[in-house]
Amino acid sequence: MKHVVLLLFGMFALGADAYVMAGILPQIADSYQVSIGWAGQSVSIFTLCYAIAAPLFAALVSQVNTKQILIGALGLFTIANVLTVLADDYILLLLSRGLAGVGAGLYSPLASAAAVQLAPPERSGRALGLILLGMSAGTVVGVPLGIYISSISDWRWTIGFIASISAIGLAALWLRLPGVAVKQVPTLRERVALFKHRQVKNVMLVTMILSFCSLGLYTYLERILLAYGYSKPMAFLWMWGAGGILGSLAIGFIMDRYRRPKSIVLVLILLLMTSMLLMGPTHRHPFTLAIPLLVWGAAGWASIAAQQKTLVEISAEHAAIAIALLSSINYLAGAVGTMIFGLLLEQEAAPSLLPYIAALALLGAALLHAVRVMDRRSKASVPS
């Protein structure tokens, strides 16, 4: 397990980088003299490249030692963040964020696969838990810390902080990680072929809506809080992140106890939708506003694990490919959500309306999923 710990520095940096931008978008917009909506596209390109990196480079990964790919991916991520710090032009900023997304998209799934190989068989679950903990800690601890750094200096110091953490992780991998071989990452063709199954398509579509609303809207959470009259968002970001940690920890116990992941997902969709609807009515008091943010974080993070379990139930034989596809779909939909919500802000939509728009989309997801829960044919497996 000591070698698995070496992978956590990179996961922490990835978790912080994926979400800290939401808290520093106003400073980025000021630096490049662009609107918040345009600044948000730096998040879109990161998550878009994150989503497509692993399937597109799967063939390359299968031909090279996994340790070398992990080092190369984290090295690319580190260099890209340094380029972000140095970028004096908005286009260069977007390019550097795209490169960082490619590095992150390669590193994350390989780190999970390597953790399983490095740990004893009886501790493989704990190894995966450690990897997820690294990313969660990057979100819950790294994001507020990064925002604090930007508040006392400049947003570039925040990105520099993330680059420093990933550089430490890079050195740890280079010096201490043993060689490790993992199974080939599913190719793009294998992932697309899975869409032939009706129930898998439904799971993916519902996941797309969930990620579109949860991850896409989170990018502009600070802008929404400003519209509510809160100029210091850190405490609220902590609540969202804390909810994510609680949801990630609790969902495993809930699924083991009730063993009905499809029904659990429906409840999580309704909770997420309710949290969006309640943000407006509860915003006048910080303590009441914290509740829907906590629920949002918990339901958003837990829903992905529940959908993974659903895919395993549909077909355990294809579970590895399906879960890999779900990860790509998750970040791709988050990127699209960031783009769409950013465009709405560009069209001068009131930021306080965005949660209601997300809630409407989630209502559609709830209806789609409810149909599948009641469909007796949902037990059909993926044909081999």
Tab-separated table of C-alpha atoms in Angstrom:
chain	number	residue	atom	x	y	z
A	1	MET	CA	0.000	0.000	0.000
A	2	LYS	CA	2.949	2.328	0.506
A	3	HIS	CA	3.415	2.559	-3.255
A	4	VAL	CA	-0.255	3.452	-3.733
A	5	VAL	CA	0.282	6.500	-1.520
A	6	LEU	CA	2.773	7.812	-4.092
A	7	LEU	CA	-0.108	8.237	-6.527
A	8	LEU	CA	-2.084	10.494	-4.171
A	9	PHE	CA	-0.079	13.681	-4.812
A	10	GLY	CA	-1.124	13.636	-8.443
A	11	MET	CA	-4.766	12.864	-7.593
A	12	PHE	CA	-4.827	15.705	-5.060
A	13	ALA	CA	-3.517	18.119	-7.703
A	14	LEU	CA	-6.073	16.845	-10.239
A	15	GLY	CA	-8.936	17.260	-7.787
A	16	ALA	CA	-7.894	20.803	-6.938
A	17	ASP	CA	-7.291	21.809	-10.552
A	18	ALA	CA	-10.634	20.442	-11.755
A	19	TYR	CA	-12.670	22.582	-9.358
A	20	VAL	CA	-10.597	25.530	-8.118
A	21	MET	CA	-11.220	27.464	-11.328
A	22	ALA	CA	-14.805	28.026	-10.205
A	23	GLY	CA	-13.515	30.198	-7.359
A	24	ILE	CA	-10.995	32.236	-9.363
A	25	LEU	CA	-12.960	32.882	-12.573
A	26	PRO	CA	-13.572	36.567	-11.719
A	27	GLN	CA	-9.825	37.172	-11.356
A	28	ILE	CA	-9.110	35.323	-14.601
A	29	ALA	CA	-11.789	37.359	-16.379
A	30	ASP	CA	-10.202	40.578	-15.100
A	31	SER	CA	-6.704	39.475	-16.120
A	32	TYR	CA	-7.672	38.843	-19.733
A	33	GLN	CA	-10.451	41.439	-19.954
A	34	VAL	CA	-13.101	38.864	-20.829
A	35	SER	CA	-16.506	38.096	-19.349
A	36	ILE	CA	-17.174	35.433	-16.714
A	37	GLY	CA	-18.847	33.301	-19.366
A	38	TRP	CA	-15.764	33.393	-21.592
A	39	ALA	CA	-13.469	32.767	-18.651
A	40	GLY	CA	-15.561	29.707	-17.842
A	41	GLN	CA	-14.580	28.166	-21.166
A	42	SER	CA	-11.139	27.545	-19.653
A	43	VAL	CA	-12.920	25.018	-17.435
A	44	SER	CA	-14.808	23.601	-20.425
A	45	ILE	CA	-11.675	22.868	-22.406
A	46	PHE	CA	-9.977	21.267	-19.383
A	47	THR	CA	-12.894	18.914	-18.701
A	48	LEU	CA	-13.436	18.221	-22.412
A	49	CYS	CA	-9.823	17.166	-22.886
A	50	TYR	CA	-9.983	15.232	-19.616
A	51	ALA	CA	-12.970	13.289	-20.958
A	52	ILE	CA	-11.509	12.335	-24.329
A	53	ALA	CA	-7.842	11.817	-23.412
A	54	ALA	CA	-8.027	8.262	-22.060
A	55	PRO	CA	-10.074	6.665	-24.881
A	56	LEU	CA	-8.163	8.446	-27.641
A	57	PHE	CA	-4.745	7.495	-26.261
A	58	ALA	CA	-5.698	3.983	-25.100
A	59	ALA	CA	-3.679	2.276	-27.853
A	60	LEU	CA	-0.561	4.246	-26.930
A	61	VAL	CA	-0.988	3.399	-23.251
A	62	SER	CA	-1.160	-0.327	-23.968
A	63	GLN	CA	2.257	-0.285	-25.670
A	64	VAL	CA	4.234	1.525	-22.962
A	65	ASN	CA	5.110	0.698	-19.360
A	66	THR	CA	2.422	2.085	-17.081
A	67	LYS	CA	4.944	3.813	-14.818
A	68	GLN	CA	6.294	5.728	-17.821
A	69	ILE	CA	2.795	6.786	-18.860
A	70	LEU	CA	1.953	7.916	-15.327
A	71	ILE	CA	5.145	9.982	-15.206
A	72	GLY	CA	4.524	11.385	-18.680
A	73	ALA	CA	0.888	12.242	-17.920
A	74	LEU	CA	1.659	13.941	-14.606
A	75	GLY	CA	4.647	15.675	-16.210
A	76	LEU	CA	2.383	17.053	-18.963
A	77	PHE	CA	-0.136	18.151	-16.343
A	78	THR	CA	2.600	19.945	-14.353
A	79	ILE	CA	4.114	21.687	-17.391
A	80	ALA	CA	0.660	22.733	-18.616
A	81	ASN	CA	-0.100	24.367	-15.267
A	82	VAL	CA	3.214	26.219	-15.416
A	83	LEU	CA	2.190	27.430	-18.888
A	84	THR	CA	-1.126	28.573	-17.421
A	85	VAL	CA	0.768	30.654	-14.875
A	86	LEU	CA	2.878	32.230	-17.632
A	87	ALA	CA	0.115	32.686	-20.233
A	88	ASP	CA	-0.234	36.367	-21.133
A	89	ASP	CA	-2.890	35.769	-23.772
A	90	TYR	CA	-6.370	34.242	-23.448
A	91	ILE	CA	-5.806	31.794	-26.319
A	92	LEU	CA	-2.591	30.577	-24.667
A	93	LEU	CA	-4.549	30.127	-21.456
A	94	LEU	CA	-7.074	27.900	-23.240
A	95	LEU	CA	-4.318	25.858	-24.871
A	96	SER	CA	-2.563	25.311	-21.551
A	97	ARG	CA	-5.822	24.265	-19.883
A	98	GLY	CA	-6.451	21.783	-22.681
A	99	LEU	CA	-2.997	20.259	-22.211
A	100	ALA	CA	-3.597	20.027	-18.469
A	101	GLY	CA	-6.865	18.205	-19.185
A	102	VAL	CA	-5.085	15.692	-21.419
A	103	GLY	CA	-2.521	14.989	-18.695
A	104	ALA	CA	-5.235	14.625	-16.062
A	105	GLY	CA	-7.387	12.412	-18.285
A	106	LEU	CA	-4.489	10.016	-18.840
A	107	TYR	CA	-3.286	10.006	-15.235
A	108	SER	CA	-6.546	9.469	-13.344
A	109	PRO	CA	-7.773	6.127	-14.781
A	110	LEU	CA	-4.242	4.729	-14.926
A	111	ALA	CA	-3.627	5.700	-11.292
A	112	SER	CA	-6.738	3.719	-10.294
A	113	ALA	CA	-5.652	0.722	-12.375
A	114	ALA	CA	-2.091	0.889	-11.021
A	115	ALA	CA	-3.376	1.125	-7.434
A	116	VAL	CA	-5.229	-2.178	-7.849
A	117	GLN	CA	-2.102	-3.856	-9.232
A	118	LEU	CA	0.176	-2.453	-6.529
A	119	ALA	CA	-2.019	-3.471	-3.602
A	120	PRO	CA	-2.534	-7.025	-2.303
A	121	PRO	CA	-5.741	-8.580	-3.727
A	122	GLU	CA	-7.509	-8.408	-0.368
A	123	ARG	CA	-6.811	-4.661	-0.206
A	124	SER	CA	-7.672	-3.630	-3.760
A	125	GLY	CA	-10.869	-1.942	-2.575
A	126	ARG	CA	-8.940	0.107	-0.042
A	127	ALA	CA	-6.431	1.050	-2.736
A	128	LEU	CA	-9.208	2.423	-4.949
A	129	GLY	CA	-10.640	4.214	-1.930
A	130	LEU	CA	-7.288	5.901	-1.359
A	131	ILE	CA	-7.184	7.098	-4.966
A	132	LEU	CA	-10.672	8.574	-4.669
A	133	LEU	CA	-9.721	10.094	-1.329
A	134	GLY	CA	-6.810	11.866	-3.010
A	135	MET	CA	-9.092	13.533	-5.537
A	136	SER	CA	-11.743	14.304	-2.917
A	137	ALA	CA	-9.121	15.877	-0.637
A	138	GLY	CA	-7.955	17.976	-3.576
A	139	THR	CA	-11.503	19.269	-3.904
A	140	VAL	CA	-12.393	19.751	-0.240
A	141	VAL	CA	-8.991	20.988	1.000
A	142	GLY	CA	-7.192	22.149	-2.133
A	143	VAL	CA	-9.978	24.264	-3.602
A	144	PRO	CA	-10.609	26.508	-0.554
A	145	LEU	CA	-6.850	26.759	0.038
A	146	GLY	CA	-6.320	27.717	-3.603
A	147	ILE	CA	-9.035	30.353	-3.402
A	148	TYR	CA	-7.489	31.717	-0.213
A	149	ILE	CA	-4.106	31.959	-1.950
A	150	SER	CA	-5.702	33.891	-4.810
A	151	SER	CA	-7.431	36.228	-2.356
A	152	ILE	CA	-4.149	37.300	-0.732
A	153	SER	CA	-2.076	37.402	-3.919
A	154	ASP	CA	-3.171	36.470	-7.443
A	155	TRP	CA	-4.889	33.570	-9.194
A	156	ARG	CA	-1.594	32.615	-10.858
A	157	TRP	CA	-0.168	31.724	-7.446
A	158	THR	CA	-3.089	29.312	-7.002
A	159	ILE	CA	-2.220	27.482	-10.217
A	160	GLY	CA	1.437	27.596	-9.187
A	161	PHE	CA	0.487	25.906	-5.906
A	162	ILE	CA	-1.238	23.101	-7.836
A	163	ALA	CA	1.780	22.755	-10.146
A	164	SER	CA	4.036	22.440	-7.084
A	165	ILE	CA	1.935	19.604	-5.630
A	166	SER	CA	1.935	17.744	-8.939
A	167	ALA	CA	5.712	18.283	-9.243
A	168	ILE	CA	6.180	16.625	-5.843
A	169	GLY	CA	4.026	13.745	-7.039
A	170	LEU	CA	6.058	13.534	-10.236
A	171	ALA	CA	9.298	13.243	-8.251
A	172	ALA	CA	7.745	10.571	-6.004
A	173	LEU	CA	6.704	8.483	-9.005
A	174	TRP	CA	10.074	8.880	-10.676
A	175	LEU	CA	12.091	7.894	-7.622
A	176	ARG	CA	9.958	5.365	-5.737
A	177	LEU	CA	7.201	3.851	-7.900
A	178	PRO	CA	8.049	0.337	-9.124
A	179	GLY	CA	7.271	-0.804	-12.642
A	180	VAL	CA	3.666	-1.922	-12.988
A	181	ALA	CA	1.649	-3.441	-15.809
A	182	VAL	CA	-2.112	-3.010	-16.070
A	183	LYS	CA	-4.702	-4.279	-18.484
A	184	GLN	CA	-5.246	-2.268	-21.636
A	185	VAL	CA	-7.484	0.754	-21.236
A	186	PRO	CA	-10.719	0.229	-23.227
A	187	THR	CA	-10.446	1.745	-26.691
A	188	LEU	CA	-12.795	4.356	-28.116
A	189	ARG	CA	-14.346	1.731	-30.409
A	190	GLU	CA	-15.059	-0.596	-27.478
A	191	ARG	CA	-16.706	2.213	-25.535
A	192	VAL	CA	-18.876	3.370	-28.424
A	193	ALA	CA	-19.984	-0.226	-29.137
A	194	LEU	CA	-21.477	-0.381	-25.652
A	195	PHE	CA	-24.097	2.207	-26.683
A	196	LYS	CA	-25.859	-0.527	-28.679
A	197	HIS	CA	-27.450	-1.709	-25.445
A	198	ARG	CA	-30.642	0.183	-24.622
A	199	GLN	CA	-30.244	0.157	-20.844
A	200	VAL	CA	-26.634	1.316	-21.030
A	201	LYS	CA	-27.723	4.210	-23.248
A	202	ASN	CA	-30.280	5.210	-20.640
A	203	VAL	CA	-27.695	5.137	-17.840
A	204	MET	CA	-25.291	7.233	-19.893
A	205	LEU	CA	-27.970	9.752	-20.882
A	206	VAL	CA	-29.099	10.221	-17.288
A	207	THR	CA	-25.467	10.560	-16.178
A	208	MET	CA	-24.894	13.196	-18.860
A	209	ILE	CA	-27.771	15.279	-17.490
A	210	LEU	CA	-26.557	14.848	-13.908
A	211	SER	CA	-23.018	15.935	-14.780
A	212	PHE	CA	-24.247	18.725	-17.056
A	213	CYS	CA	-26.174	20.191	-14.139
A	214	SER	CA	-23.891	19.405	-11.194
A	215	LEU	CA	-20.376	19.945	-12.595
A	216	GLY	CA	-21.405	22.493	-15.215
A	217	LEU	CA	-23.272	24.696	-12.754
A	218	TYR	CA	-20.579	24.418	-10.079
A	219	THR	CA	-18.203	26.353	-12.344
A	220	TYR	CA	-20.372	29.437	-11.842
A	221	LEU	CA	-21.253	28.890	-8.193
A	222	GLU	CA	-19.297	31.949	-7.096
A	223	ARG	CA	-21.135	34.060	-9.684
A	224	ILE	CA	-24.446	32.774	-8.341
A	225	LEU	CA	-23.386	33.531	-4.766
A	226	LEU	CA	-22.420	37.057	-5.787
A	227	ALA	CA	-25.909	37.487	-7.246
A	228	TYR	CA	-27.282	36.354	-3.887
A	229	GLY	CA	-25.210	39.044	-2.179
A	230	TYR	CA	-22.316	36.934	-0.823
A	231	SER	CA	-18.897	38.324	-1.687
A	232	LYS	CA	-16.873	35.637	0.140
A	233	PRO	CA	-17.750	32.186	-1.258
A	234	MET	CA	-15.164	30.033	0.518
A	235	ALA	CA	-17.459	28.713	3.258
A	236	PHE	CA	-20.072	27.727	0.690
A	237	LEU	CA	-17.475	25.945	-1.454
A	238	TRP	CA	-16.437	24.061	1.667
A	239	MET	CA	-20.044	22.954	2.165
A	240	TRP	CA	-20.301	21.678	-1.412
A	241	GLY	CA	-17.007	19.799	-1.040
A	242	ALA	CA	-17.942	18.427	2.374
A	243	GLY	CA	-21.184	17.171	0.865
A	244	GLY	CA	-19.154	15.447	-1.841
A	245	ILE	CA	-17.017	13.680	0.763
A	246	LEU	CA	-20.075	12.584	2.759
A	247	GLY	CA	-21.844	11.373	-0.360
A	248	SER	CA	-18.801	9.436	-1.564
A	249	LEU	CA	-18.367	7.754	1.824
A	250	ALA	CA	-22.042	7.021	2.472
A	251	ILE	CA	-23.132	5.729	-0.932
A	252	GLY	CA	-21.149	2.491	-0.616
A	253	PHE	CA	-22.825	1.597	2.668
A	254	ILE	CA	-26.248	2.574	1.313
A	255	MET	CA	-25.867	0.403	-1.791
A	256	ASP	CA	-24.552	-2.546	0.207
A	257	ARG	CA	-27.534	-2.316	2.544
A	258	TYR	CA	-30.381	-1.751	0.078
A	259	ARG	CA	-28.898	-3.363	-3.082
A	260	ARG	CA	-31.202	-1.384	-5.372
A	261	PRO	CA	-28.911	1.060	-7.186
A	262	LYS	CA	-31.528	2.095	-9.765
A	263	SER	CA	-33.931	3.222	-7.032
A	264	ILE	CA	-31.087	4.903	-5.161
A	265	VAL	CA	-30.133	6.862	-8.288
A	266	LEU	CA	-33.722	8.087	-8.641
A	267	VAL	CA	-33.669	9.361	-5.058
A	268	LEU	CA	-30.326	11.076	-5.673
A	269	ILE	CA	-31.654	12.795	-8.821
A	270	LEU	CA	-34.648	14.091	-6.869
A	271	LEU	CA	-32.392	15.293	-4.041
A	272	LEU	CA	-30.143	17.090	-6.521
A	273	MET	CA	-33.135	18.696	-8.221
A	274	THR	CA	-34.583	19.772	-4.863
A	275	SER	CA	-31.258	21.311	-3.805
A	276	MET	CA	-31.245	23.424	-6.992
A	277	LEU	CA	-34.812	24.565	-6.421
A	278	LEU	CA	-34.115	25.514	-2.797
A	279	MET	CA	-31.047	27.661	-3.445
A	280	GLY	CA	-33.147	30.701	-4.328
A	281	PRO	CA	-35.645	30.504	-1.435
A	282	THR	CA	-32.909	29.811	1.142
A	283	HIS	CA	-30.263	32.296	-0.016
A	284	ARG	CA	-31.190	35.095	2.404
A	285	HIS	CA	-29.528	33.288	5.302
A	286	PRO	CA	-26.099	31.658	4.952
A	287	PHE	CA	-26.961	28.743	7.241
A	288	THR	CA	-30.059	27.814	5.269
A	289	LEU	CA	-28.244	28.244	1.926
A	290	ALA	CA	-25.525	25.876	3.147
A	291	ILE	CA	-28.049	23.020	3.348
A	292	PRO	CA	-28.892	22.765	-0.381
A	293	LEU	CA	-25.203	23.167	-1.219
A	294	LEU	CA	-24.356	20.269	1.096
A	295	VAL	CA	-27.101	18.154	-0.503
A	296	TRP	CA	-25.974	19.184	-3.990
A	297	GLY	CA	-22.404	18.037	-3.325
A	298	ALA	CA	-23.495	14.786	-1.676
A	299	ALA	CA	-26.064	13.784	-4.310
A	300	GLY	CA	-23.869	14.831	-7.236
A	301	TRP	CA	-20.848	12.796	-6.158
A	302	ALA	CA	-22.849	9.794	-4.883
A	303	SER	CA	-24.866	9.483	-8.087
A	304	ILE	CA	-21.787	8.567	-10.139
A	305	ALA	CA	-20.919	5.649	-7.830
A	306	ALA	CA	-24.540	4.489	-7.910
A	307	GLN	CA	-24.577	4.604	-11.712
A	308	GLN	CA	-21.357	2.557	-11.773
A	309	LYS	CA	-23.078	-0.071	-9.643
A	310	THR	CA	-26.046	-0.024	-12.005
A	311	LEU	CA	-23.767	-0.748	-14.956
A	312	VAL	CA	-22.236	-3.685	-13.095
A	313	GLU	CA	-25.751	-5.075	-12.540
A	314	ILE	CA	-26.596	-4.701	-16.231
A	315	SER	CA	-23.536	-6.685	-17.269
A	316	ALA	CA	-20.652	-7.606	-15.014
A	317	GLU	CA	-18.757	-8.910	-18.052
A	318	HIS	CA	-18.617	-5.463	-19.636
A	319	ALA	CA	-18.335	-3.530	-16.367
A	320	ALA	CA	-14.752	-2.325	-16.843
A	321	ILE	CA	-15.457	-0.803	-20.258
A	322	ALA	CA	-18.810	0.620	-19.124
A	323	ILE	CA	-17.360	2.317	-16.039
A	324	ALA	CA	-14.511	3.775	-18.097
A	325	LEU	CA	-17.068	5.130	-20.551
A	326	LEU	CA	-19.118	6.542	-17.679
A	327	SER	CA	-16.054	8.470	-16.449
A	328	SER	CA	-15.554	10.022	-19.875
A	329	ILE	CA	-19.257	10.852	-20.165
A	330	ASN	CA	-19.171	12.462	-16.721
A	331	TYR	CA	-16.463	14.978	-17.597
A	332	LEU	CA	-17.635	15.513	-21.166
A	333	ALA	CA	-21.113	16.451	-19.968
A	334	GLY	CA	-19.593	18.694	-17.299
A	335	ALA	CA	-17.662	20.507	-20.035
A	336	VAL	CA	-20.803	20.969	-22.110
A	337	GLY	CA	-22.646	22.245	-19.038
A	338	THR	CA	-19.919	24.798	-18.399
A	339	MET	CA	-20.167	25.959	-22.008
A	340	ILE	CA	-23.966	26.247	-22.022
A	341	PHE	CA	-24.269	27.992	-18.662
A	342	GLY	CA	-21.448	30.312	-19.715
A	343	LEU	CA	-23.281	31.163	-22.939
A	344	LEU	CA	-26.435	31.896	-20.940
A	345	LEU	CA	-24.468	34.339	-18.812
A	346	GLU	CA	-23.073	35.850	-22.029
A	347	GLN	CA	-26.666	36.441	-23.120
A	348	GLU	CA	-27.165	38.325	-19.841
A	349	ALA	CA	-29.211	35.630	-18.130
A	350	ALA	CA	-29.505	36.303	-14.398
A	351	PRO	CA	-27.068	34.030	-12.502
A	352	SER	CA	-29.774	33.322	-9.922
A	353	LEU	CA	-31.852	31.655	-12.663
A	354	LEU	CA	-29.221	29.047	-13.506
A	355	PRO	CA	-30.115	26.647	-10.633
A	356	TYR	CA	-33.741	26.642	-11.790
A	357	ILE	CA	-32.666	25.802	-15.346
A	358	ALA	CA	-30.575	22.949	-13.974
A	359	ALA	CA	-33.530	21.743	-11.887
A	360	LEU	CA	-35.699	21.618	-15.016
A	361	ALA	CA	-33.102	19.463	-16.778
A	362	LEU	CA	-32.912	17.209	-13.718
A	363	LEU	CA	-36.683	16.749	-13.842
A	364	GLY	CA	-36.206	15.310	-17.305
A	365	ALA	CA	-33.481	13.003	-15.963
A	366	ALA	CA	-35.789	11.859	-13.155
A	367	LEU	CA	-38.553	10.993	-15.637
A	368	LEU	CA	-36.142	9.103	-17.891
A	369	HIS	CA	-34.745	7.153	-14.985
A	370	ALA	CA	-38.160	6.456	-13.459
A	371	VAL	CA	-39.235	4.833	-16.725
A	372	ARG	CA	-36.193	2.550	-16.582
A	373	VAL	CA	-36.763	1.649	-12.922
A	374	MET	CA	-40.276	0.480	-13.790
A	375	ASP	CA	-39.180	-1.282	-16.969
A	376	ARG	CA	-39.056	-5.031	-16.365
A	377	ARG	CA	-36.711	-5.408	-19.289
A	378	SER	CA	-34.051	-3.407	-17.422
A	379	LYS	CA	-32.672	-6.714	-16.134
A	380	ALA	CA	-31.600	-7.722	-19.610
A	381	SER	CA	-27.858	-8.053	-19.898
A	382	VAL	CA	-25.514	-6.710	-22.517
A	383	PRO	CA	-25.108	-9.281	-25.261
A	384	SER	CA	-21.576	-10.629	-25.612
